[in-house]
Tab-separated table of C-alpha atoms and ligand atoms in Angstrom:
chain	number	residue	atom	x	y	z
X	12	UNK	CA	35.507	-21.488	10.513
X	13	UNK	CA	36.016	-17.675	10.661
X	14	UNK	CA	35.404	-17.454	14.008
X	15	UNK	CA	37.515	-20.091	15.039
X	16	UNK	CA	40.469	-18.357	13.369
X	17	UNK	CA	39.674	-15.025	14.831
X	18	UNK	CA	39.694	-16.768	18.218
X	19	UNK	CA	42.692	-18.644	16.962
X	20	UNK	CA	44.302	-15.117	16.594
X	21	UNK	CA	44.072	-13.649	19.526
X	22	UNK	CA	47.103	-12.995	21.765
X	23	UNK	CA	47.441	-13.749	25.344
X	24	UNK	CA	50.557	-11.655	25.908
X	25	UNK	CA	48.801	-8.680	23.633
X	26	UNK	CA	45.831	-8.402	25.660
X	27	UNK	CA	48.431	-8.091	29.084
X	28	UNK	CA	50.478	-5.484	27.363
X	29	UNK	CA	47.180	-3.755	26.375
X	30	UNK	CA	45.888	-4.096	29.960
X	31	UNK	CA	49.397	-2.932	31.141
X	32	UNK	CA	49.341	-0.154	29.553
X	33	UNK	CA	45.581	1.162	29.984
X	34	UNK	CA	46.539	0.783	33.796
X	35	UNK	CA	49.238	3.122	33.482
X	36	UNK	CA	46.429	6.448	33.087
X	37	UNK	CA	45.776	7.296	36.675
X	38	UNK	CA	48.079	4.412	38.414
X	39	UNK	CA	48.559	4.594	42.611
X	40	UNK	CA	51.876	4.887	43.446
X	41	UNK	CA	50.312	2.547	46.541
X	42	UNK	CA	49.360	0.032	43.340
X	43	UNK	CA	45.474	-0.002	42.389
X	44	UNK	CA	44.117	2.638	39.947
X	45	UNK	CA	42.178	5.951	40.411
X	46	UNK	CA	40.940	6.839	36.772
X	47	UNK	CA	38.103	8.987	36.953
X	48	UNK	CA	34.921	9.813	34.569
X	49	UNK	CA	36.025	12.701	32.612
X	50	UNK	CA	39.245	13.058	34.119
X	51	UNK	CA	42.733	13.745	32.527
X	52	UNK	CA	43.791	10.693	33.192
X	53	UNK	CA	40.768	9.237	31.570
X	54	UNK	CA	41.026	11.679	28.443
X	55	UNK	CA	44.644	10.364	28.413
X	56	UNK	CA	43.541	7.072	27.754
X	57	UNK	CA	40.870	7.574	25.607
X	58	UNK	CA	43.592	9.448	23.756
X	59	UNK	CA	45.319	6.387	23.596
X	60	UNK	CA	42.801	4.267	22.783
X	61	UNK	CA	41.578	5.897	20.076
X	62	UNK	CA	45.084	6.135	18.250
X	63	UNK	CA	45.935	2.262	18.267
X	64	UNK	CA	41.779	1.616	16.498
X	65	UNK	CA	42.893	4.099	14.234
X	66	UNK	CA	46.208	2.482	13.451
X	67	UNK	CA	44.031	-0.771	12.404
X	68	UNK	CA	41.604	1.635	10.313
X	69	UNK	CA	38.340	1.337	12.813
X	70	UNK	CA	36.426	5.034	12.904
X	71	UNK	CA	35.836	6.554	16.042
X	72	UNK	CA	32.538	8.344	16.896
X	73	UNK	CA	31.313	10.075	20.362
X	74	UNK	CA	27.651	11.425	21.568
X	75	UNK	CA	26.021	13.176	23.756
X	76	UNK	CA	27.649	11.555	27.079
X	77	UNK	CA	31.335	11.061	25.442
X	78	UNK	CA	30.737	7.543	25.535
X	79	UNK	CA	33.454	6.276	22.386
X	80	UNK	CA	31.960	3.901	19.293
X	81	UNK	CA	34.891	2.220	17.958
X	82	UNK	CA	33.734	0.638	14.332
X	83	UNK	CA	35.797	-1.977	12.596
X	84	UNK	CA	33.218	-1.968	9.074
X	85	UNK	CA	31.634	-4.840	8.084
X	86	UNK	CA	30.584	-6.258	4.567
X	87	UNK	CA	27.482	-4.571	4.566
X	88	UNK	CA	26.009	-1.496	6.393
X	89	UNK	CA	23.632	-3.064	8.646
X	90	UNK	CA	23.288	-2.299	11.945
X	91	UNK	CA	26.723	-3.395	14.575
X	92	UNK	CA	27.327	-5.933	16.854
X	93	UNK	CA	28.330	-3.805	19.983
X	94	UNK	CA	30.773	-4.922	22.902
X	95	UNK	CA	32.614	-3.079	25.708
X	96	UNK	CA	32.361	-1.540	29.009
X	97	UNK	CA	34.232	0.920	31.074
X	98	UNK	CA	37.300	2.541	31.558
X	99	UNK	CA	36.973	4.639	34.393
X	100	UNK	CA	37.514	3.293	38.058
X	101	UNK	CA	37.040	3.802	41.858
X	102	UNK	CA	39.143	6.090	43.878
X	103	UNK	CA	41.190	3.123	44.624
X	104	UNK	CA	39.854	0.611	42.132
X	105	UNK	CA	41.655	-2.513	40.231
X	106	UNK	CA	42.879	-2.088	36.883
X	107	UNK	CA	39.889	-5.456	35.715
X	108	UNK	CA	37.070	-4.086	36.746
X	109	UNK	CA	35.302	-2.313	32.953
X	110	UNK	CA	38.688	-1.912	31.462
X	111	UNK	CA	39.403	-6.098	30.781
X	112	UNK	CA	35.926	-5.701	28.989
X	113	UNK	CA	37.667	-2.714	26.952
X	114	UNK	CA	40.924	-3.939	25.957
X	115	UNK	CA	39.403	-7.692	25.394
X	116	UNK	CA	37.218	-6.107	23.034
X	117	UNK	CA	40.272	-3.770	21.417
X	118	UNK	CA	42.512	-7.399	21.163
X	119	UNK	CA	39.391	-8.999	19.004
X	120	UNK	CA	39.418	-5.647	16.616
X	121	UNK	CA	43.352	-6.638	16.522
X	122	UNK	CA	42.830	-10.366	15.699
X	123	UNK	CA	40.355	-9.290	13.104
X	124	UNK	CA	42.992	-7.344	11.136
X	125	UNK	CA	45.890	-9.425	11.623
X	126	UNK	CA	43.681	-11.979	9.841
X	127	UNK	CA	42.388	-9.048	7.445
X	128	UNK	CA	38.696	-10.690	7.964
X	129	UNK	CA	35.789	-8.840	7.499
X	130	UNK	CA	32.198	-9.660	9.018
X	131	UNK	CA	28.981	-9.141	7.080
X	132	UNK	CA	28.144	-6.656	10.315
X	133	UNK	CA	30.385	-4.175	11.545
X	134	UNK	CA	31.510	-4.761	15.045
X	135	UNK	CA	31.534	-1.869	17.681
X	136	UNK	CA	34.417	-1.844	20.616
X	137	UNK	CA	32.263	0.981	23.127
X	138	UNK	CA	33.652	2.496	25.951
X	139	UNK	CA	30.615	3.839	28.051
X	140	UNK	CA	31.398	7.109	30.600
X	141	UNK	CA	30.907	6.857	33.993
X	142	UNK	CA	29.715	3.358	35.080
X	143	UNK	CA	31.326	3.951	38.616
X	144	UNK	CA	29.121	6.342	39.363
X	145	UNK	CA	31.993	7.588	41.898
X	146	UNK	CA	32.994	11.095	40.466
X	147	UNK	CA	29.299	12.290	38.944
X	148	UNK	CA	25.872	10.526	40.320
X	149	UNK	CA	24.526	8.531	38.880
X	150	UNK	CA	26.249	5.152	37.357
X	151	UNK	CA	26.074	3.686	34.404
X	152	UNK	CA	25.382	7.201	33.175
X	153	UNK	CA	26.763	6.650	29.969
X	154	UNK	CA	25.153	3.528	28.791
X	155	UNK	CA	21.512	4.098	30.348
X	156	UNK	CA	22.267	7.831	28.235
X	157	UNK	CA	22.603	5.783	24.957
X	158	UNK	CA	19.628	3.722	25.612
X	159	UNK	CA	17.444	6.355	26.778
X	160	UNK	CA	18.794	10.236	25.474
X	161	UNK	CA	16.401	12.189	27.147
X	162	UNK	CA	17.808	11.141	30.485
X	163	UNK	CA	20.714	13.478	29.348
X	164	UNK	CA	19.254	16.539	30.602
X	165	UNK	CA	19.201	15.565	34.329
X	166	UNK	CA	22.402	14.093	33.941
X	167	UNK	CA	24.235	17.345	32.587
X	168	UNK	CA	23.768	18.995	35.940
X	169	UNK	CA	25.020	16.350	38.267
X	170	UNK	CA	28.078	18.132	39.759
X	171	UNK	CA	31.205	16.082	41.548
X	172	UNK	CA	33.138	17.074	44.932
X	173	UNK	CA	34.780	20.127	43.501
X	174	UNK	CA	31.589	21.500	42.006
X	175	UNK	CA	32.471	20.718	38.338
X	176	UNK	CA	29.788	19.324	36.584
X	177	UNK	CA	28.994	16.725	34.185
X	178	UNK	CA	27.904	19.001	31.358
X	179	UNK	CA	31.659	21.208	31.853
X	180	UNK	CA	33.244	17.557	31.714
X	181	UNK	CA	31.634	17.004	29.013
X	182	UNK	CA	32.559	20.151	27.421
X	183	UNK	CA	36.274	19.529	28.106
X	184	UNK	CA	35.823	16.346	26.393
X	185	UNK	CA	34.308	18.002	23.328
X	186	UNK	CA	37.481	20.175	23.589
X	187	UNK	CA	40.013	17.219	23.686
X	188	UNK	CA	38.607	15.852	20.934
X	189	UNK	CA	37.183	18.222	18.440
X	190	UNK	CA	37.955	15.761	15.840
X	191	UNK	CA	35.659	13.176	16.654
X	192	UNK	CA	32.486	13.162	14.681
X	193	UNK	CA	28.733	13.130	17.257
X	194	UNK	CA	26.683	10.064	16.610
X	195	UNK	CA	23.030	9.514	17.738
X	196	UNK	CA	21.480	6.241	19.538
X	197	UNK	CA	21.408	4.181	16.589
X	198	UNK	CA	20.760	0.321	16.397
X	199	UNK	CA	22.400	-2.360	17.165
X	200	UNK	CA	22.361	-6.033	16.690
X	201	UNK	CA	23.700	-7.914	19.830
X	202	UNK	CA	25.590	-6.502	22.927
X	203	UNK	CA	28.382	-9.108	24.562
X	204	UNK	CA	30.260	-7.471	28.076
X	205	UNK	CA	32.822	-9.201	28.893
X	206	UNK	CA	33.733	-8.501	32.921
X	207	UNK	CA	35.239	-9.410	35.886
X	208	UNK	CA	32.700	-11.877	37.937
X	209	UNK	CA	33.782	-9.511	41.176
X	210	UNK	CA	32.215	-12.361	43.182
X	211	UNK	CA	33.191	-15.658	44.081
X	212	UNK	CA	31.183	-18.335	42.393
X	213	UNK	CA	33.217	-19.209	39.172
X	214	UNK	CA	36.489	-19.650	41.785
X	215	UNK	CA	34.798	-21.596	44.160
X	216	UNK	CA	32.867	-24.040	41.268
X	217	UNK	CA	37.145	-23.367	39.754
X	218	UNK	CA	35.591	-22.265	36.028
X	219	UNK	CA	37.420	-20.070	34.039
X	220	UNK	CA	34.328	-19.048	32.271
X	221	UNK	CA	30.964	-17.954	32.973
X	222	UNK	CA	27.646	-17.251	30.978
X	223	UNK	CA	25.417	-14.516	32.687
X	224	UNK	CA	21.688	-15.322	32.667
X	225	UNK	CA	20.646	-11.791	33.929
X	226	UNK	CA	20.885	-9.187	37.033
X	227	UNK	CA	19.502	-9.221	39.796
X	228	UNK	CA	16.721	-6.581	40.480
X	229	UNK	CA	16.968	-4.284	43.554
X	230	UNK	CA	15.353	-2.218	45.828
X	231	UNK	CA	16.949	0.698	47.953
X	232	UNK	CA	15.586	2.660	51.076
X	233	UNK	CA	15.743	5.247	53.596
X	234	UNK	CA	14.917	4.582	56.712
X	235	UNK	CA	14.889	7.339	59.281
X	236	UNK	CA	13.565	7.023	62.808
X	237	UNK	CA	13.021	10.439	65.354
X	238	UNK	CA	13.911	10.216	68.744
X	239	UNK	CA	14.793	12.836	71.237
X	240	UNK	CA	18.223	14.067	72.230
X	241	UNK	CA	18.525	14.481	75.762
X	242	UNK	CA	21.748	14.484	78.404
X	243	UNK	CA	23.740	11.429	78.446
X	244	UNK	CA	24.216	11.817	82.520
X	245	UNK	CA	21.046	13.161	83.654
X	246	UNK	CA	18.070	11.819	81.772
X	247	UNK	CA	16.863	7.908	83.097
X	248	UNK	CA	16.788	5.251	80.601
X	249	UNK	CA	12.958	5.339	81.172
X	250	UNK	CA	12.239	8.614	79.990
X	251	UNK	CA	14.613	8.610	76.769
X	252	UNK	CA	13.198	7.911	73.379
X	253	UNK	CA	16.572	6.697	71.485
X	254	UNK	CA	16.437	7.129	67.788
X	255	UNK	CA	19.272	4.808	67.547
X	256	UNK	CA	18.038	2.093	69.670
X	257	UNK	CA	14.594	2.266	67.347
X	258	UNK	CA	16.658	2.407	64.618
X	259	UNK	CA	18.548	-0.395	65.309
X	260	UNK	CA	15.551	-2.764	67.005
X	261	UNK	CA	14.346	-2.662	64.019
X	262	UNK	CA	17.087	-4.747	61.637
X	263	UNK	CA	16.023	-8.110	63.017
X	264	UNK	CA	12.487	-8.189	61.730
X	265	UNK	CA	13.908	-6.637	58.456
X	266	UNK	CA	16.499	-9.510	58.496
X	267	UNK	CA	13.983	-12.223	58.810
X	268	UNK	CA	11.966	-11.044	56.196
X	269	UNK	CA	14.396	-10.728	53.658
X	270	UNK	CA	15.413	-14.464	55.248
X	271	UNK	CA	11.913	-15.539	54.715
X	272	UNK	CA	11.645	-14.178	50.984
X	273	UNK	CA	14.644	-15.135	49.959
X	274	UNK	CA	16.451	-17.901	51.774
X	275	UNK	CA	19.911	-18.515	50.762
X	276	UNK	CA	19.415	-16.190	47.602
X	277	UNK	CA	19.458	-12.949	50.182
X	278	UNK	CA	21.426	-10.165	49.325
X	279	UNK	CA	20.428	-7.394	52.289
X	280	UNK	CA	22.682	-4.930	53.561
X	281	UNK	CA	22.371	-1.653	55.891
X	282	UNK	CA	25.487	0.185	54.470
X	283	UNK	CA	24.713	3.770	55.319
X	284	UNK	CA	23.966	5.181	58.895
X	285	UNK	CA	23.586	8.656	59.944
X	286	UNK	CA	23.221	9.398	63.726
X	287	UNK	CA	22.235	13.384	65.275
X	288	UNK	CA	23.668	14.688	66.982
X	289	UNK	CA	26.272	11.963	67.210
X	290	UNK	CA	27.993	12.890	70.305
X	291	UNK	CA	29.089	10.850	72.713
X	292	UNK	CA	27.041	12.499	75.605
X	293	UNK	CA	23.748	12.609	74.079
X	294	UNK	CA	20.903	10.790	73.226
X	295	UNK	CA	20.670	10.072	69.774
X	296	UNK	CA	17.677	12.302	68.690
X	297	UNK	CA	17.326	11.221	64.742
X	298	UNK	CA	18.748	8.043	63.471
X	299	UNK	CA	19.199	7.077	59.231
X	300	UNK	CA	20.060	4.041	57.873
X	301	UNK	CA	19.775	2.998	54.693
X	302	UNK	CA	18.553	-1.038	53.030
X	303	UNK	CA	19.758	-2.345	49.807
X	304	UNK	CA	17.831	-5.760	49.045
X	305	UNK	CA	18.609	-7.673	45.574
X	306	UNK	CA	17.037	-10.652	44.459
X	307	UNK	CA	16.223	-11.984	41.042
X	308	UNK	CA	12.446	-12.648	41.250
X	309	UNK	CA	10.168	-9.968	40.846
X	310	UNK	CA	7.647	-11.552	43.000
X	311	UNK	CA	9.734	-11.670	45.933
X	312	UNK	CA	11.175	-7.845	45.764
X	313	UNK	CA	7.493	-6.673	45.957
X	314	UNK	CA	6.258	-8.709	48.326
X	315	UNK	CA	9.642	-7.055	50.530
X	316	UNK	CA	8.261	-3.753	49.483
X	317	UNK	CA	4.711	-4.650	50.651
X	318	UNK	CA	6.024	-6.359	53.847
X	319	UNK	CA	8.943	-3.645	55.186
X	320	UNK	CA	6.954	-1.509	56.295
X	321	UNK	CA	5.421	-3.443	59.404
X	322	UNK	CA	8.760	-4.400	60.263
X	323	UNK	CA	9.535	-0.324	61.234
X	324	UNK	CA	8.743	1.318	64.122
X	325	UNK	CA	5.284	4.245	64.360
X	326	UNK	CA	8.082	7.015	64.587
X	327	UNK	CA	9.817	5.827	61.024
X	328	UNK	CA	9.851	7.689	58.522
X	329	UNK	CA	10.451	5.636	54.925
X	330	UNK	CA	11.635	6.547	51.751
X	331	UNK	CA	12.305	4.765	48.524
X	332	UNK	CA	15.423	6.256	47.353
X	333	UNK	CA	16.108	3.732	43.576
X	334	UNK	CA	14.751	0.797	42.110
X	335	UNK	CA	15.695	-1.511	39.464
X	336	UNK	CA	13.451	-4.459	37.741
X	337	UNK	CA	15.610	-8.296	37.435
X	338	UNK	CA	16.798	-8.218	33.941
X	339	UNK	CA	16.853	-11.415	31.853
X	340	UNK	CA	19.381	-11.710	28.930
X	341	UNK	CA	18.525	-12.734	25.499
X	342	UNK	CA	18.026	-16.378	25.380
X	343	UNK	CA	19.658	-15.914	21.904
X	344	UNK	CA	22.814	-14.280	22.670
X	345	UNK	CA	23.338	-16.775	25.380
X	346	UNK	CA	23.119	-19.784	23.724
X	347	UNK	CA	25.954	-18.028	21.028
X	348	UNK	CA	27.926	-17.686	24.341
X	349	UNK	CA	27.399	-20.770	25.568
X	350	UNK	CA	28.966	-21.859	21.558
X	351	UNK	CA	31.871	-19.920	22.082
X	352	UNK	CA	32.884	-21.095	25.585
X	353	UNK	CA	32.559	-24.746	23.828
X	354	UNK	CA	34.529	-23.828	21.215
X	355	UNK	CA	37.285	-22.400	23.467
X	356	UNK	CA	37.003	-25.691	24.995
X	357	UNK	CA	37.243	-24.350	28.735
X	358	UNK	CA	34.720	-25.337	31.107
X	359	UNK	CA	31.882	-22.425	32.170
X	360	UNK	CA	28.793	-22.470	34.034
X	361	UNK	CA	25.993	-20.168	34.119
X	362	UNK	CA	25.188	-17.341	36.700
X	363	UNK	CA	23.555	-14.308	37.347
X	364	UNK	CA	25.073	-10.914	37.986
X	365	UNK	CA	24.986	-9.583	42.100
X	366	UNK	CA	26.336	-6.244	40.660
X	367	UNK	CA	25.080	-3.441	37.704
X	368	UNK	CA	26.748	-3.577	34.527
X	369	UNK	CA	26.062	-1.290	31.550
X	370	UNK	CA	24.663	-4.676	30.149
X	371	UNK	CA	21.654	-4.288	32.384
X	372	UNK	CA	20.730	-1.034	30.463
X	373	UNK	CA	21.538	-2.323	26.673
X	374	UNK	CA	19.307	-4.944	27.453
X	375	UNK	CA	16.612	-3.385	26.978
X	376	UNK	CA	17.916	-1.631	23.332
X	377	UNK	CA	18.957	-5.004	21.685
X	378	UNK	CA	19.969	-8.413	22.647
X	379	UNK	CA	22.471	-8.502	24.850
X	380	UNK	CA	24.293	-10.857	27.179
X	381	UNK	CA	27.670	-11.069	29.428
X	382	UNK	CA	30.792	-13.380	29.773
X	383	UNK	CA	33.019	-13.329	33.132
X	384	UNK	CA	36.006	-14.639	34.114
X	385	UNK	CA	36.519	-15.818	38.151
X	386	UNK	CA	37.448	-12.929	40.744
X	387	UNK	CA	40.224	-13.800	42.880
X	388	UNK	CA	38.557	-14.018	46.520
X	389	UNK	CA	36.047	-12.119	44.704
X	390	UNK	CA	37.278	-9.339	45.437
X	391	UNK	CA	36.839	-6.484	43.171
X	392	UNK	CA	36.822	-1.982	43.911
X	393	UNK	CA	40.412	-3.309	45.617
X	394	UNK	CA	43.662	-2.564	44.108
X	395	UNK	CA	44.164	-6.339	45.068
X	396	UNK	CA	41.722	-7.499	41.850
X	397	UNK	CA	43.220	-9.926	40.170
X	398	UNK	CA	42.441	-12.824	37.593
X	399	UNK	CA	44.444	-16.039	36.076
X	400	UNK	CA	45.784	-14.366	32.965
X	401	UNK	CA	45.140	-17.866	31.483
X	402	UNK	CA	41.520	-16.817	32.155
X	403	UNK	CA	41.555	-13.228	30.836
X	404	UNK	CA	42.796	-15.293	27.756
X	405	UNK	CA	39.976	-17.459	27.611
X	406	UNK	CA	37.480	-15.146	28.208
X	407	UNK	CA	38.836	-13.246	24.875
X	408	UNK	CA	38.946	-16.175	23.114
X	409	UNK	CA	35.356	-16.643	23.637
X	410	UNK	CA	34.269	-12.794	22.891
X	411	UNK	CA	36.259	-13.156	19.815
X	412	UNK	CA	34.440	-16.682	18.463
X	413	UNK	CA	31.011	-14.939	19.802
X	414	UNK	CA	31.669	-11.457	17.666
X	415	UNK	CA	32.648	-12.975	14.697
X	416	UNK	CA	29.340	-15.385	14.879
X	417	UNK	CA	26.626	-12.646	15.738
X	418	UNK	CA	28.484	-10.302	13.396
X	419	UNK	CA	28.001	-12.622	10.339
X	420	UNK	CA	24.101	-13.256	11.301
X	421	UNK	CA	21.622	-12.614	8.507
A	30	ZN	ZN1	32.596	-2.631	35.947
């Protein structure tokens, strides 16, 4: 019954205001958002954030990577039931994309007090630093800190464009808010994201709600292929050796691989090319290109790694830049999701994730699942993002019913 009056409590127009107002720190006058890690804007509405959980008596903490633990207690002092994501954005980013995760979480924490209901666990609203990955390298710094802390030492000397780096961000932060009392990794009982799909499959199947099996694993190279560069006039075609044509000969066979492996499930993409001299009358003389390949069996991502390299030319050179294992959710958490989109009595079906959340990283410190709401056209890292607000409502509704239920297990 308690969660059904949380859920019961919370308020559509609320969360809008709430969302409204987060996307008023680092607004485009051109519309979209740029609110980056570390930034004033995104101290501004941390700022923010933190004054309206203190207004409904939840305590604050911060660590080592300034990621903000937002605690409404619970009965007893056992170890929280943790949701949230991110608040800072692309350059020109939507104002969904982390933050509907963030204030969702903030407008449960609301519906909690208005109902002055306590759960036997306390339940955590966490904002996690840097998931973009766009002003410091890497993403999801924040969250893969917390579940691994001695990552943090590579991570303080990451700098951004201007040279600043993550550990003088961090300082800054420190500075901002000197009041805030430093919290080691501790434990936690569940993890629920709620996010933006940022794809199209809930629109297309037209579901408002959608519970996330896992994400996908991936795979990311280097591939860079020497030619010679030689005079665009004078040298015949017979006597060039054209990085760019090797480089480029070779995306078919890498194509029908992935095809092969993966069918319709193939996610493949070249996104990055570098050509040198790159000059319009010479011979390309080195060519880079980069491969991103997802897929959510681990059988078939190293069979591509076993199988790439006979689809390159002798004079490539390549170079495993990242990889990430699938990730399955808990089968427990999931089937407490699957509860609370029944008991908001909206429709749902169940997906994977194409993209990285800081979910993907909590997995593997407690169980942990996600909840997303459709994309409009899918399109997401686009001031153009946009949702139903009828479905940012539901998608509340059902991280409310879900926190109140894991929050009052044994
Ligand atoms: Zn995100």
């Amino acid at each position: 019954m308690k969660a059904e009056k949380v859920m019961a409590a919370v308020r559509g127009g609320r969360l809008h205001g709430l969302l409204d107002t987060l996307a008023g720190f680092g607004a485009l006058p051109t519309g979209g958002m740029n609110r980056q890690a570390l930034s004033d804007e995104d101290f501004a509405a941390r700022a923010w954030l933190i004054g309206e959980a203190q207004r409904i008596g939840c305590r604050v903490w911060t660590d080592a990577c300034a990621n903000l633990f937002i605690r409404r207690d619970g009965l007893e002092d056992l170890p929280p039931v943790m949701t949230g994501s991110h608040i800072d954005t692309q350059p020109s980013g939507g104002h969904l994309d982390g933050c509907y995760g963030v204030m969702a979480g903030l407008e449960c924490l609301l519906a909690l007090h208005d109902q002055g209901l306590r759960t036997r666990r306390p339940i955590e609203l966490v904002v996690w630093t840097n998931e973009e990955g766009s002003r410091f390298s890497p993403g999801a710094m924040g969250s893969s800190a917390f579940v691994e802390p001695q990552r943090m030492s590579a991570y303080r000397d990451s700098r951004d464009a201007a040279g600043v780096s993550v550990a003088e961000a961090l300082d800054a932060h420190a500075r901002r808010f000197a009041e805030l009392p430093l919290r080691e990794r501790i434990a936690a009982h569940a993890f629920v994201e709620l996010h933006i799909e940022q794809g199209p499959v809930l629109e297309r199947a037209g579901v408002p709600l959608g519970v996330v099996s896992g994400v996908q694993g991936v795979r990311w190279y280097q591939v860079r292929c020497r030619g010679a560069s030689a005079h665009a006039g004078t040298t015949p075609m017979d006597m060039r050796q054209d990085a760019l044509l090797l480089a480029t000969g070779c995306l078919p066979a890498i194509d029908a691989l992935a095809e092969r492996l993966a069918g319709a499930d193939k996610r493949l993409t070249f996104g990055r090319w570098q050509v040198l001299p790159n000059s319009i009358n010479t011979v390309a003389g080195e060519a880079t290109f980069t491969i991103d390949f997802r897929h959510a069996d681990p059988a078939v991502l190293a069979a591509f790694d076993a199988e790439l390299p006979a689809c390159l030319p002798d004079a490539a050179d390549l170079q495993p830049l990242f990889s990430h294992p699938p990730v399955a959710f808990d089968a427990v958490v999931i089937g407490v999701l699957q509860q609370a989109v029944e008991a908001t009595g909206e429709a749902s079906l169940s997906l994977r994730s194409g993209a990285f959340h800081d979910a993907m990283y909590l997995a593997t410190h407690c169980p942990t699942s996600m909840l997303f709401v459709p994309s409009r056209d899918g399109i997401s890292h686009n001031p153009r993002e946009y949702t139903e607000p009828s479905q940012l409502e539901a998608g509340a509704r059902a991280l409310a019913w879900s926190l109140v239920q894991l929050a009052d297990q044994a």
